[in-house]
């Protein structure tokens, strides 16, 4: 359904693990095919915008809701009402492109987790449409849900690690569950654990690790298959600011390798620093959708 | 594929060890069910075979007076041969000497004394069968009352074919089987519920694992199989325990007596033990699968 990334070049480069550094725009060798494609598409879009502006029409960019071929996530009037008339999400329409990095912000109870559960088809929209990777989740058969989830990496505030299993086993579990062959598991698991910087902790149990290290394990598990979409629900919510930065750098590198990242967060400092797209929810509605926004609405806006 | 089965079975065993007490309760219940079912099946099959044998093997015996003349005997033989529905090659003349020999064979060597002390009290007889066992009574009637035959006496009909014996056996057996079946069904339901309870606890104990499984995209059957296997292990363990118990109690309580009874040739057999084992294990698997299946429908919406 979703296109599986080939193991991403950027993540395999050990030198990138030490210090992510600034985005190297010129270095095409470090970027995946998909990222290059996306840039080409970006150029096409800017040109189309310029042309449209000259013709006095609204550009695609100003109408972000029109479906385009490269949408990773597409919501159309998506509404989720929980039993007892509790609003989870109300009439949300938005698009997230392949390769994008998006922050999902808003106070507790504003619908961030509901948004994420819809994408995983843990719950179904009460009305409206939800599409992931071009596939409508409403018509997606139950039997196809596992396939959807194998293409979405998930990272949560509480890590969701299995306490009686080692780091290796926790990551291997994701592959075992998917019915991967043993050779593949034995090759991929140590590789990804090395990439998240936990090679020396591979046989430790989760409770022997710090919070940041546990979160790295959960990221390794989420990314071991190189899914095209990574969803994080407050991944740094339980971590101190120092540790959070390391986690964000790791996720940032994953994003730079071509994976779309959607992150629900309360981390104001991080959002303000990174200046990425920010979708702010309030009582289940989209209150704000800024291309390069801050945690709260910018003063000048 | 091999590693996968290992994975599932190890998961199931780990989890069974986790709820040891409930697992034991479930296994013991299955064991009791299977033990009763085993006795029921063995007894039922024995009685069924026995009554079939009695029914199919009805030999009509027409006993002759010791004073019967050769002419009368020839006339009786002619009547029997000419009666429609008689199995022609089944007709046999048993002389007085044949009869006493046969009795001696059945009773063993010592019984030679019998003849010496009593003389030979046994009458000569014609033995024959009806082609269709159901026609036995009709065929027997055609011979009744011929001159030269011993007159019938109360309790000793002549000709004699054990009227109603098969039906009486079947009726008793039917009642016993029905009682056992009822007990079996009640206990089987209990076993399914107890296995279900074990599985419910293990679903609860492993809800985090299940959550992670779903998260990383495990298919339904992958999530369910360990629980299914868990239930089936309970069922099979109970069935194996029951077969062992059945074998042991047969050896210690019944074997001697049955062997004596079997000594006379042509005794009906109960179900073969290996077949019984296979049946019980299959039933154990079924009960286990049913118990875990029903529980998962309620507690493991994937
Ligand atoms: N399973 C549920 N049943 C009923 N109401 C729910 C459920 N999950 C969430 N809600 C409600 O939906 C609203 C949005 O919740 P949520 O999506 O978890 O917000 P956030 O993640 O932004 O804190 C809240 O009012 C919450 O109480
Ligand atoms: Mg939340």
Coordinates of C-alpha atoms and ligand atoms in Angstrom, one line a residue:
Chain A
X1 CA 0.0 0.0 0.0
X2 CA 2.6 2.5 1.1
X3 CA 5.9 2.4 -0.7
X4 CA 8.6 0.9 1.5
X5 CA 11.7 2.9 1.6
X6 CA 14.9 1.2 0.6
X7 CA 17.3 1.3 3.6
X8 CA 18.1 4.9 3.8
X9 CA 21.5 6.0 2.8
X10 CA 21.7 8.9 5.3
X11 CA 21.0 6.6 8.3
X12 CA 23.7 4.1 7.2
X13 CA 26.4 6.7 7.3
X14 CA 28.0 6.3 10.7
X15 CA 29.6 9.8 10.5
X16 CA 26.1 11.2 10.6
X17 CA 25.4 9.6 13.9
X18 CA 28.0 11.7 15.7
X19 CA 26.6 15.1 14.9
X20 CA 23.6 15.6 12.6
X21 CA 24.8 19.2 11.8
X22 CA 22.9 21.5 9.6
X23 CA 20.9 20.3 6.7
X24 CA 23.3 19.8 3.8
X25 CA 21.3 20.8 0.9
X26 CA 24.0 20.4 -1.7
X27 CA 25.0 16.9 -0.7
X28 CA 22.7 14.8 -2.9
X29 CA 24.6 11.6 -2.1
X30 CA 23.2 11.7 1.4
X31 CA 19.6 11.9 0.4
X32 CA 17.2 9.2 -0.6
X33 CA 15.6 9.0 -4.0
X34 CA 12.4 10.0 -2.5
X35 CA 13.8 13.2 -1.0
X36 CA 15.3 14.1 -4.4
X37 CA 11.9 13.5 -6.0
X38 CA 10.3 15.6 -3.4
X39 CA 12.7 18.5 -4.1
X40 CA 12.0 18.2 -7.8
X41 CA 8.3 18.3 -7.0
X42 CA 8.9 21.3 -4.8
X43 CA 10.5 23.2 -7.7
X44 CA 7.6 22.3 -10.0
X45 CA 5.2 23.6 -7.3
X46 CA 7.0 26.9 -6.9
X47 CA 7.1 27.4 -10.6
X48 CA 3.4 26.6 -10.8
X49 CA 2.7 29.0 -7.9
X50 CA 4.6 31.8 -9.6
X51 CA 2.7 31.2 -12.8
X52 CA -0.6 31.0 -11.0
X53 CA 0.1 34.2 -9.1
X54 CA 0.8 35.9 -12.4
X55 CA -2.5 34.6 -13.8
X56 CA -4.2 36.0 -10.6
X57 CA -5.2 32.6 -9.4
X58 CA -4.8 31.0 -6.0
X59 CA -1.9 28.5 -6.0
X60 CA -2.0 24.9 -4.9
X61 CA 0.2 26.0 -2.0
X62 CA -2.5 28.4 -0.7
X63 CA -5.0 25.6 -1.1
X64 CA -3.3 22.9 0.8
X65 CA -6.5 20.8 1.0
X66 CA -6.7 19.9 -2.7
X67 CA -5.5 16.3 -2.8
X68 CA -2.2 15.8 -4.6
X69 CA -0.5 12.7 -5.6
X70 CA 2.3 12.9 -3.1
X71 CA 0.1 13.3 0.0
X72 CA 1.2 11.0 2.9
X73 CA -1.7 11.9 5.1
X74 CA -5.0 13.4 4.0
X75 CA -7.9 14.3 6.1
X76 CA -11.2 15.6 4.7
X77 CA -13.7 16.9 7.2
X78 CA -12.6 14.2 9.5
X79 CA -14.7 14.0 12.7
X80 CA -14.5 11.7 15.6
X81 CA -17.1 11.8 18.3
X82 CA -16.6 9.5 21.2
X83 CA -19.5 7.8 23.0
X84 CA -21.4 10.3 25.1
X85 CA -21.0 13.1 22.6
X86 CA -17.3 13.8 23.5
X87 CA -15.6 15.6 20.7
X88 CA -12.3 14.0 19.8
X89 CA -11.8 15.7 16.5
X90 CA -14.2 18.0 14.6
X91 CA -14.2 18.6 10.9
X92 CA -10.5 18.5 10.3
X93 CA -9.3 19.0 6.7
X94 CA -5.6 19.0 6.0
X95 CA -2.8 17.4 4.0
X96 CA 0.7 16.3 5.0
X97 CA 3.1 15.6 2.2
X98 CA 5.6 12.8 1.9
X99 CA 8.9 13.7 3.6
X100 CA 7.4 16.5 5.6
X101 CA 8.1 17.2 9.3
X102 CA 4.9 18.3 11.1
X103 CA 4.4 19.3 14.8
X104 CA 0.9 18.6 16.2
X105 CA 0.4 21.0 19.2
X106 CA -2.5 22.0 21.4
X107 CA -3.6 21.7 25.0
X108 CA -4.4 18.3 26.6
X109 CA -7.7 17.0 25.3
X110 CA -7.5 19.0 22.1
X111 CA -7.5 15.8 20.0
X112 CA -3.8 15.1 19.2
X113 CA -4.0 11.5 20.2
X114 CA -7.3 11.1 18.5
X115 CA -5.7 12.3 15.3
X116 CA -3.0 9.7 15.6
X117 CA -5.4 6.9 16.5
X118 CA -7.3 7.7 13.3
X119 CA -4.2 7.4 11.2
X120 CA -3.4 3.9 12.7
X121 CA -7.1 2.9 12.3
X122 CA -7.2 2.2 16.0
X123 CA -10.5 4.1 15.8
X124 CA -12.6 5.0 12.8
X125 CA -13.8 8.5 11.9
X126 CA -17.4 9.2 12.8
X127 CA -17.6 11.1 9.5
X128 CA -15.3 12.4 6.9
X129 CA -12.3 10.8 5.2
X130 CA -8.9 9.8 6.4
X131 CA -6.3 8.7 3.9
X132 CA -2.8 7.4 4.6
X133 CA -0.4 6.7 1.7
X134 CA -3.2 7.3 -0.8
X135 CA -5.4 4.7 0.8
X136 CA -8.8 5.5 2.3
X137 CA -8.9 4.1 5.8
X138 CA -12.7 3.9 5.8
X139 CA -12.7 1.3 3.1
X140 CA -9.6 -0.4 4.3
X141 CA -10.5 -4.0 5.3
X142 CA -9.8 -5.2 8.8
X143 CA -7.4 -7.7 7.4
X144 CA -5.4 -5.0 5.8
X145 CA -4.9 -3.0 9.0
X146 CA -1.7 -4.9 10.0
X147 CA -0.2 -4.0 6.6
X148 CA -1.0 -0.4 7.3
X149 CA 0.6 -0.4 10.7
X150 CA 3.8 -2.1 9.4
X151 CA 4.2 1.0 7.2
X152 CA 3.8 3.4 10.1
X153 CA 6.4 3.6 12.8
X154 CA 5.1 4.6 16.2
X155 CA 6.8 6.2 19.1
X156 CA 4.9 7.0 22.4
X157 CA 5.5 8.9 25.5
X158 CA 5.6 5.7 27.6
X159 CA 7.8 3.9 25.1
X160 CA 5.6 0.8 25.1
X161 CA 8.6 -1.6 25.5
X162 CA 8.1 -5.2 26.8
X163 CA 9.6 -5.2 30.3
X164 CA 10.8 -8.8 30.3
X165 CA 12.6 -8.6 27.0
X166 CA 16.0 -7.3 26.2
X167 CA 16.7 -4.4 23.9
X168 CA 17.5 -6.8 21.1
X169 CA 14.3 -8.9 21.7
X170 CA 12.2 -5.8 21.9
X171 CA 13.3 -4.6 18.5
X172 CA 13.3 -8.2 17.1
X173 CA 9.8 -8.6 18.3
X174 CA 8.5 -6.1 15.7
X175 CA 10.1 -8.2 13.0
X176 CA 9.0 -11.6 14.5
X177 CA 5.4 -10.4 14.6
X178 CA 5.6 -9.5 11.0
X179 CA 6.9 -13.0 10.2
X180 CA 10.3 -12.0 9.1
X181 CA 13.0 -14.7 8.5
X182 CA 15.6 -15.2 11.2
X183 CA 18.5 -14.2 9.0
X184 CA 16.8 -10.9 8.3
X185 CA 16.1 -10.3 12.0
X186 CA 19.7 -11.2 12.9
X187 CA 21.0 -8.7 10.4
X188 CA 18.6 -5.8 10.8
X189 CA 18.2 -5.7 14.6
X190 CA 21.9 -5.1 15.6
X191 CA 22.2 -2.6 12.7
X192 CA 19.4 -0.4 13.8
X193 CA 20.4 -0.6 17.5
X194 CA 23.8 0.6 16.5
X195 CA 22.2 3.4 14.6
X196 CA 20.3 4.7 17.6
X197 CA 23.6 4.5 19.6
X198 CA 22.8 1.6 21.9
X199 CA 25.1 -1.1 20.6
X200 CA 26.6 -1.5 24.1
X201 CA 23.1 -1.9 25.7
X202 CA 21.8 -4.6 23.3
X203 CA 21.4 -7.2 26.0
X204 CA 20.0 -5.0 28.7
X205 CA 16.4 -5.0 29.9
X206 CA 14.4 -1.8 29.6
X207 CA 14.5 -1.1 33.3
X208 CA 18.3 -1.0 33.2
X209 CA 18.2 1.9 30.8
X210 CA 17.5 5.6 31.2
X211 CA 14.3 7.1 29.8
X212 CA 16.2 8.5 26.8
X213 CA 17.8 5.2 26.1
X214 CA 14.4 3.4 26.3
X215 CA 13.0 5.9 23.9
X216 CA 15.8 5.2 21.5
X217 CA 14.9 1.5 21.7
X218 CA 11.3 2.3 20.8
X219 CA 12.5 4.4 17.9
X220 CA 14.7 1.6 16.8
X221 CA 11.7 -0.7 16.9
X222 CA 9.5 1.8 15.0
X223 CA 12.2 2.3 12.3
X224 CA 13.7 -1.1 11.9
X225 CA 11.5 -1.6 8.8
X226 CA 12.2 1.8 7.4
X227 CA 8.5 2.8 7.3
X228 CA 7.7 5.8 5.1
X229 CA 5.7 7.4 8.0
X230 CA 6.8 7.9 11.6
X231 CA 4.2 9.0 14.1
X232 CA 5.2 10.2 17.6
X233 CA 2.8 11.0 20.4
X234 CA 4.7 13.2 22.8
X235 CA 8.0 11.3 22.4
X236 CA 9.9 13.6 24.8
X237 CA 7.0 14.0 27.2
X238 CA 8.7 12.0 29.9
X239 CA 12.3 13.1 29.2
X240 CA 14.4 16.0 30.5
X241 CA 15.4 18.7 28.0
X242 CA 18.9 17.5 27.5
X243 CA 17.8 14.0 26.7
X244 CA 15.0 15.3 24.5
X245 CA 17.4 17.0 22.2
X246 CA 19.2 13.7 21.5
X247 CA 15.8 12.1 20.7
X248 CA 14.8 15.0 18.4
X249 CA 18.1 14.8 16.6
X250 CA 17.6 11.1 16.0
X251 CA 14.1 11.7 14.7
X252 CA 15.4 14.6 12.6
X253 CA 17.9 12.3 10.9
X254 CA 15.2 9.8 10.2
X255 CA 13.1 12.6 8.6
X256 CA 16.1 13.8 6.5
X257 CA 16.4 10.2 5.2
X258 CA 13.0 10.7 3.6
X259 CA 10.6 9.5 6.3
X260 CA 7.5 11.6 7.0
X261 CA 7.4 12.6 10.6
X262 CA 4.3 13.6 12.5
X263 CA 4.9 14.6 16.1
X264 CA 2.4 15.5 18.8
X265 CA 4.2 17.5 21.4
X266 CA 4.1 19.9 24.3
X267 CA 7.8 20.8 23.9
X268 CA 7.5 24.5 23.2
X269 CA 11.3 25.1 23.0
X270 CA 11.8 22.4 20.4
X271 CA 8.9 23.6 18.2
X272 CA 10.1 27.2 18.4
X273 CA 13.7 26.2 17.5
X274 CA 13.0 23.9 14.7
X275 CA 10.6 26.2 12.8
X276 CA 8.7 23.5 11.0
X277 CA 5.1 23.1 10.0
X278 CA 2.9 23.4 13.1
X279 CA -0.7 22.3 13.2
X280 CA -2.4 23.5 16.3
X281 CA -5.6 21.8 17.6
X282 CA -8.1 23.3 19.9
X283 CA -11.1 21.4 21.0
X284 CA -10.8 19.1 18.1
X285 CA -10.5 21.7 15.4
X286 CA -7.5 23.0 13.5
X287 CA -6.8 26.4 15.1
X288 CA -3.7 27.1 13.1
X289 CA -1.6 25.5 10.3
X290 CA 1.7 27.4 9.8
X291 CA 4.3 26.4 7.3
X292 CA 7.2 27.4 9.6
X293 CA 5.4 28.1 12.8
X294 CA 6.2 28.4 16.5
X295 CA 4.5 26.7 19.5
X296 CA 2.1 29.6 19.9
X297 CA 0.9 32.0 17.2
X298 CA 3.7 34.4 16.1
X299 CA 3.3 37.9 17.3
X300 CA 3.6 39.4 13.8
X301 CA 1.0 37.1 12.3
Chain B
X1 CA 8.4 -21.5 9.4
X2 CA 9.9 -23.8 12.0
X3 CA 11.2 -20.8 14.0
X4 CA 7.7 -19.3 14.0
X5 CA 6.1 -22.4 15.5
X6 CA 8.8 -22.5 18.1
X7 CA 8.0 -18.8 18.8
X8 CA 4.3 -19.5 19.3
X9 CA 4.7 -22.6 21.4
X10 CA 7.3 -20.9 23.6
X11 CA 5.0 -17.9 24.0
X12 CA 2.1 -20.2 25.0
X13 CA 4.2 -22.3 27.4
X14 CA 5.6 -19.1 29.1
X15 CA 2.1 -17.8 29.6
X16 CA 0.8 -21.1 30.9
X17 CA 3.6 -21.1 33.5
X18 CA 2.5 -17.6 34.4
X19 CA -1.0 -18.7 35.5
X20 CA -0.1 -22.0 36.9
X21 CA -3.1 -22.4 39.2
X22 CA -5.8 -21.7 36.6
X23 CA -4.0 -23.9 34.1
X24 CA -3.9 -26.8 36.5
X25 CA -7.6 -26.4 37.2
X26 CA -8.4 -26.4 33.5
X27 CA -6.2 -29.4 32.8
X28 CA -7.6 -31.4 35.6
X29 CA -11.2 -30.7 34.4
X30 CA -10.3 -31.8 30.9
X31 CA -8.7 -34.9 32.4
X32 CA -11.9 -35.8 34.3
X33 CA -14.0 -35.2 31.2
X34 CA -11.7 -37.3 29.1
X35 CA -11.6 -40.1 31.7
X36 CA -15.3 -40.3 31.8
X37 CA -15.5 -40.0 28.0
X38 CA -12.9 -42.7 27.7
X39 CA -14.9 -45.1 29.9
X40 CA -18.0 -44.2 28.1
X41 CA -16.6 -44.8 24.7
X42 CA -14.9 -48.1 25.7
X43 CA -18.0 -49.4 27.4
X44 CA -20.3 -48.2 24.7
X45 CA -18.3 -49.7 21.9
X46 CA -18.1 -53.0 23.8
X47 CA -21.8 -53.2 24.4
X48 CA -22.6 -52.1 20.9
X49 CA -20.4 -54.8 19.4
X50 CA -21.7 -57.4 21.8
X51 CA -25.3 -56.7 21.0
X52 CA -24.5 -56.7 17.3
X53 CA -22.9 -60.0 17.7
X54 CA -25.8 -61.4 19.6
X55 CA -28.2 -60.1 17.1
X56 CA -26.3 -61.2 14.0
X57 CA -25.3 -64.5 15.4
X58 CA -28.6 -65.9 16.4
X59 CA -28.4 -69.6 16.0
X60 CA -31.7 -71.5 16.2
X61 CA -31.4 -74.7 18.1
X62 CA -34.0 -77.4 17.7
X63 CA -33.5 -80.0 20.4
X64 CA -34.5 -83.6 19.7
X65 CA -36.0 -86.2 22.0
X66 CA -33.6 -88.9 22.9
X67 CA -36.3 -91.2 21.6
X68 CA -36.7 -89.6 18.2
X69 CA -36.6 -92.1 15.3
X70 CA -34.3 -91.8 12.4
X71 CA -37.3 -91.2 10.2
X72 CA -38.5 -88.3 12.4
X73 CA -35.0 -86.8 12.4
X74 CA -34.8 -87.0 8.6
X75 CA -38.2 -85.4 8.4
X76 CA -37.1 -82.5 10.7
X77 CA -34.0 -82.0 8.6
X78 CA -36.1 -81.9 5.4
X79 CA -38.5 -79.4 6.9
X80 CA -35.6 -77.1 8.0
X81 CA -33.9 -77.3 4.6
X82 CA -37.1 -76.5 2.7
X83 CA -38.1 -73.6 5.0
X84 CA -37.6 -70.4 3.0
X85 CA -35.2 -68.0 4.7
X86 CA -32.9 -70.6 6.2
X87 CA -29.2 -70.2 5.6
X88 CA -28.6 -73.5 3.8
X89 CA -25.0 -74.1 4.8
X90 CA -25.7 -73.1 8.4
X91 CA -27.6 -76.3 9.2
X92 CA -25.6 -78.6 11.5
X93 CA -26.6 -81.8 13.2
X94 CA -25.2 -81.9 16.8
X95 CA -25.3 -85.5 18.1
X96 CA -25.4 -86.2 21.8
X97 CA -21.7 -86.9 21.7
X98 CA -20.9 -83.7 19.9
X99 CA -22.9 -81.7 22.5
X100 CA -21.0 -83.2 25.5
X101 CA -17.7 -82.7 23.8
X102 CA -18.5 -79.1 23.2
X103 CA -19.5 -78.6 26.8
X104 CA -16.3 -80.3 27.9
X105 CA -14.2 -78.0 25.7
X106 CA -15.9 -74.9 27.2
X107 CA -15.5 -76.1 30.8
X108 CA -12.0 -77.5 30.5
X109 CA -10.3 -80.9 31.2
X110 CA -11.8 -81.6 34.6
X111 CA -15.3 -81.8 33.2
X112 CA -14.6 -85.3 31.8
X113 CA -15.7 -86.4 35.2
X114 CA -19.1 -85.0 34.4
X115 CA -19.8 -87.6 31.8
X116 CA -18.5 -90.3 34.0
X117 CA -20.7 -89.4 36.8
X118 CA -23.9 -88.2 35.1
X119 CA -23.8 -90.0 31.8
X120 CA -24.7 -87.7 28.9
X121 CA -27.8 -85.5 29.8
X122 CA -27.5 -83.4 26.7
X123 CA -29.9 -83.8 23.8
X124 CA -29.0 -84.0 20.2
X125 CA -30.0 -80.9 18.1
X126 CA -30.2 -79.2 14.8
X127 CA -28.5 -75.8 14.6
X128 CA -29.3 -73.4 11.8
X129 CA -29.6 -69.7 11.1
X130 CA -31.9 -67.4 9.3
X131 CA -30.5 -65.6 6.3
X132 CA -31.9 -62.4 7.7
X133 CA -31.4 -62.2 11.5
X134 CA -34.7 -60.3 11.8
X135 CA -36.5 -63.3 10.3
X136 CA -35.3 -65.6 13.0
X137 CA -38.6 -65.9 14.9
X138 CA -40.5 -66.7 11.7
X139 CA -38.1 -69.3 10.6
X140 CA -38.0 -70.9 14.0
X141 CA -41.8 -71.2 14.1
X142 CA -41.8 -73.3 10.9
X143 CA -40.0 -76.0 12.8
X144 CA -41.8 -75.8 16.0
X145 CA -43.9 -78.8 17.2
X146 CA -42.5 -81.3 14.6
X147 CA -42.7 -84.9 15.9
X148 CA -39.4 -86.0 17.4
X149 CA -38.7 -82.6 18.9
X150 CA -38.5 -82.1 22.6
X151 CA -41.6 -80.3 23.7
X152 CA -41.0 -76.7 24.9
X153 CA -41.0 -76.2 28.6
X154 CA -41.4 -72.9 30.6
X155 CA -38.1 -71.1 30.3
X156 CA -36.8 -73.6 27.8
X157 CA -38.4 -72.9 24.5
X158 CA -37.8 -75.3 21.6
X159 CA -36.6 -74.3 19.1
X160 CA -34.6 -71.8 21.1
X161 CA -32.9 -68.7 19.7
X162 CA -32.4 -66.4 22.7
X163 CA -35.5 -64.3 21.9
X164 CA -35.1 -60.6 23.0
X165 CA -31.6 -61.0 24.4
X166 CA -30.0 -58.6 22.0
X167 CA -32.7 -56.0 22.6
X168 CA -32.4 -56.3 26.4
X169 CA -28.6 -55.8 26.1
X170 CA -29.0 -52.8 23.8
X171 CA -31.5 -51.2 26.1
X172 CA -29.3 -51.4 29.2
X173 CA -26.3 -50.2 27.2
X174 CA -28.3 -47.3 25.8
X175 CA -29.3 -46.1 29.3
X176 CA -25.7 -46.3 30.5
X177 CA -24.3 -44.6 27.5
X178 CA -26.9 -41.8 27.8
X179 CA -26.0 -41.2 31.5
X180 CA -22.3 -41.1 30.6
X181 CA -23.0 -38.8 27.7
X182 CA -25.0 -36.4 29.9
X183 CA -22.2 -36.3 32.4
X184 CA -19.7 -35.9 29.6
X185 CA -21.5 -32.9 28.1
X186 CA -21.9 -31.1 31.4
X187 CA -18.2 -31.7 32.2
X188 CA -17.1 -30.7 28.7
X189 CA -19.0 -27.4 29.1
X190 CA -17.2 -26.9 32.4
X191 CA -13.9 -27.7 30.8
X192 CA -14.5 -25.2 27.9
X193 CA -15.4 -22.5 30.5
X194 CA -12.3 -23.2 32.6
X195 CA -10.0 -23.2 29.7
X196 CA -11.7 -20.0 28.6
X197 CA -11.0 -18.6 32.1
X198 CA -7.3 -19.5 31.8
X199 CA -7.1 -17.8 28.4
X200 CA -8.9 -14.7 29.7
X201 CA -6.3 -14.4 32.5
X202 CA -3.5 -14.8 30.1
X203 CA -4.9 -12.3 27.7
X204 CA -5.1 -9.9 30.7
X205 CA -1.6 -10.7 31.8
X206 CA -0.3 -10.1 28.3
X207 CA -2.4 -7.1 27.3
X208 CA 0.7 -5.0 27.0
X209 CA 2.3 -7.5 24.6
X210 CA -0.9 -7.6 22.7
X211 CA -1.0 -3.9 22.4
X212 CA 2.6 -3.8 21.1
X213 CA 1.8 -6.7 18.7
X214 CA -1.1 -4.7 17.2
X215 CA 1.1 -1.6 17.1
X216 CA 3.8 -3.2 15.1
X217 CA 1.3 -4.7 12.7
X218 CA 0.8 -8.3 13.8
X219 CA -2.0 -10.0 11.9
X220 CA -5.1 -11.2 13.8
X221 CA -4.1 -14.9 13.6
X222 CA -0.6 -14.0 14.8
X223 CA -2.0 -12.3 17.9
X224 CA -4.5 -15.1 18.5
X225 CA -2.4 -18.1 17.8
X226 CA -0.4 -18.2 21.1
X227 CA -3.7 -18.1 23.0
X228 CA -5.2 -20.7 20.8
X229 CA -2.1 -23.0 21.3
X230 CA -2.3 -22.3 25.0
X231 CA -5.9 -23.6 25.1
X232 CA -5.1 -26.6 23.0
X233 CA -2.1 -27.4 25.2
X234 CA -4.4 -27.5 28.2
X235 CA -6.9 -29.7 26.3
X236 CA -4.2 -32.2 25.1
X237 CA -2.5 -32.3 28.5
X238 CA -5.8 -33.2 30.0
X239 CA -6.5 -35.8 27.4
X240 CA -3.1 -37.4 27.8
X241 CA -3.5 -37.5 31.5
X242 CA -6.9 -39.2 31.0
X243 CA -5.5 -41.9 28.7
X244 CA -2.7 -42.6 31.2
X245 CA -5.3 -42.9 34.0
X246 CA -7.5 -45.1 31.8
X247 CA -4.6 -47.4 30.9
X248 CA -3.5 -47.7 34.5
X249 CA -7.0 -48.4 35.9
X250 CA -7.6 -50.9 33.2
X251 CA -4.5 -52.8 34.0
X252 CA -5.0 -52.8 37.7
X253 CA -8.7 -53.3 37.9
X254 CA -9.9 -55.1 34.8
X255 CA -7.2 -56.7 32.8
X256 CA -7.3 -60.1 34.6
X257 CA -11.0 -60.5 34.4
X258 CA -11.2 -59.4 30.8
X259 CA -8.5 -61.9 29.8
X260 CA -10.5 -64.7 31.4
X261 CA -13.6 -63.6 29.7
X262 CA -11.9 -63.3 26.4
X263 CA -10.5 -66.8 26.6
X264 CA -13.6 -68.3 25.0
X265 CA -13.1 -67.4 21.3
X266 CA -15.4 -65.0 19.5
X267 CA -16.0 -62.5 22.4
X268 CA -16.9 -59.1 21.2
X269 CA -14.1 -56.4 21.4
X270 CA -14.2 -52.9 22.8
X271 CA -12.7 -50.0 20.8
X272 CA -9.0 -50.5 20.2
X273 CA -6.9 -48.5 22.8
X274 CA -4.8 -46.6 20.3
X275 CA -7.9 -45.4 18.5
X276 CA -9.4 -44.3 21.8
X277 CA -6.3 -42.3 22.6
X278 CA -6.4 -40.6 19.2
X279 CA -10.1 -39.8 19.8
X280 CA -9.5 -38.4 23.3
X281 CA -6.6 -36.2 22.1
X282 CA -8.6 -34.9 19.2
X283 CA -11.5 -34.1 21.6
X284 CA -9.0 -32.4 24.0
X285 CA -7.7 -30.2 21.1
X286 CA -11.3 -29.4 20.2
X287 CA -12.2 -28.4 23.8
X288 CA -9.1 -26.3 24.1
X289 CA -9.6 -24.5 20.8
X290 CA -13.3 -23.9 21.6
X291 CA -12.5 -22.5 25.0
X292 CA -9.8 -20.1 23.8
X293 CA -11.7 -19.2 20.6
X294 CA -14.9 -18.2 22.5
X295 CA -12.8 -16.2 25.0
X296 CA -10.9 -14.3 22.3
X297 CA -14.1 -13.4 20.6
X298 CA -15.1 -11.6 23.8
X299 CA -11.8 -10.3 25.2
X300 CA -9.5 -9.9 22.2
X301 CA -11.0 -7.6 19.6
X302 CA -8.2 -7.1 17.2
Ligands
LIG1 N1 -11.6 6.5 24.3 C1 -12.2 7.6 24.6 N2 -13.5 7.7 25.0 C2 -14.1 8.8 25.3 N3 -13.5 10.0 25.1 C3 -12.2 10.1 24.7 C4 -11.5 8.9 24.5 N4 -10.2 9.2 24.1 C5 -10.2 10.6 24.1 N5 -11.3 11.1 24.5 C6 -11.7 12.5 24.6 O1 -11.4 13.1 23.4 C7 -10.8 14.4 23.6 C8 -9.5 14.4 22.9 O2 -8.6 13.5 23.5 P1 -7.2 13.3 23.0 O3 -7.2 13.0 21.5 O4 -6.6 12.2 23.8 O5 -6.4 14.6 23.3 P2 -4.9 15.0 23.4 O6 -4.1 13.8 23.0 O7 -4.6 16.2 22.6 O8 -4.6 15.2 24.9 C9 -10.7 14.6 25.1 O9 -11.8 15.3 25.5 C10 -10.8 13.2 25.6 O10 -11.3 13.2 26.9
LIG2 MG1 -2.6 12.7 24.0

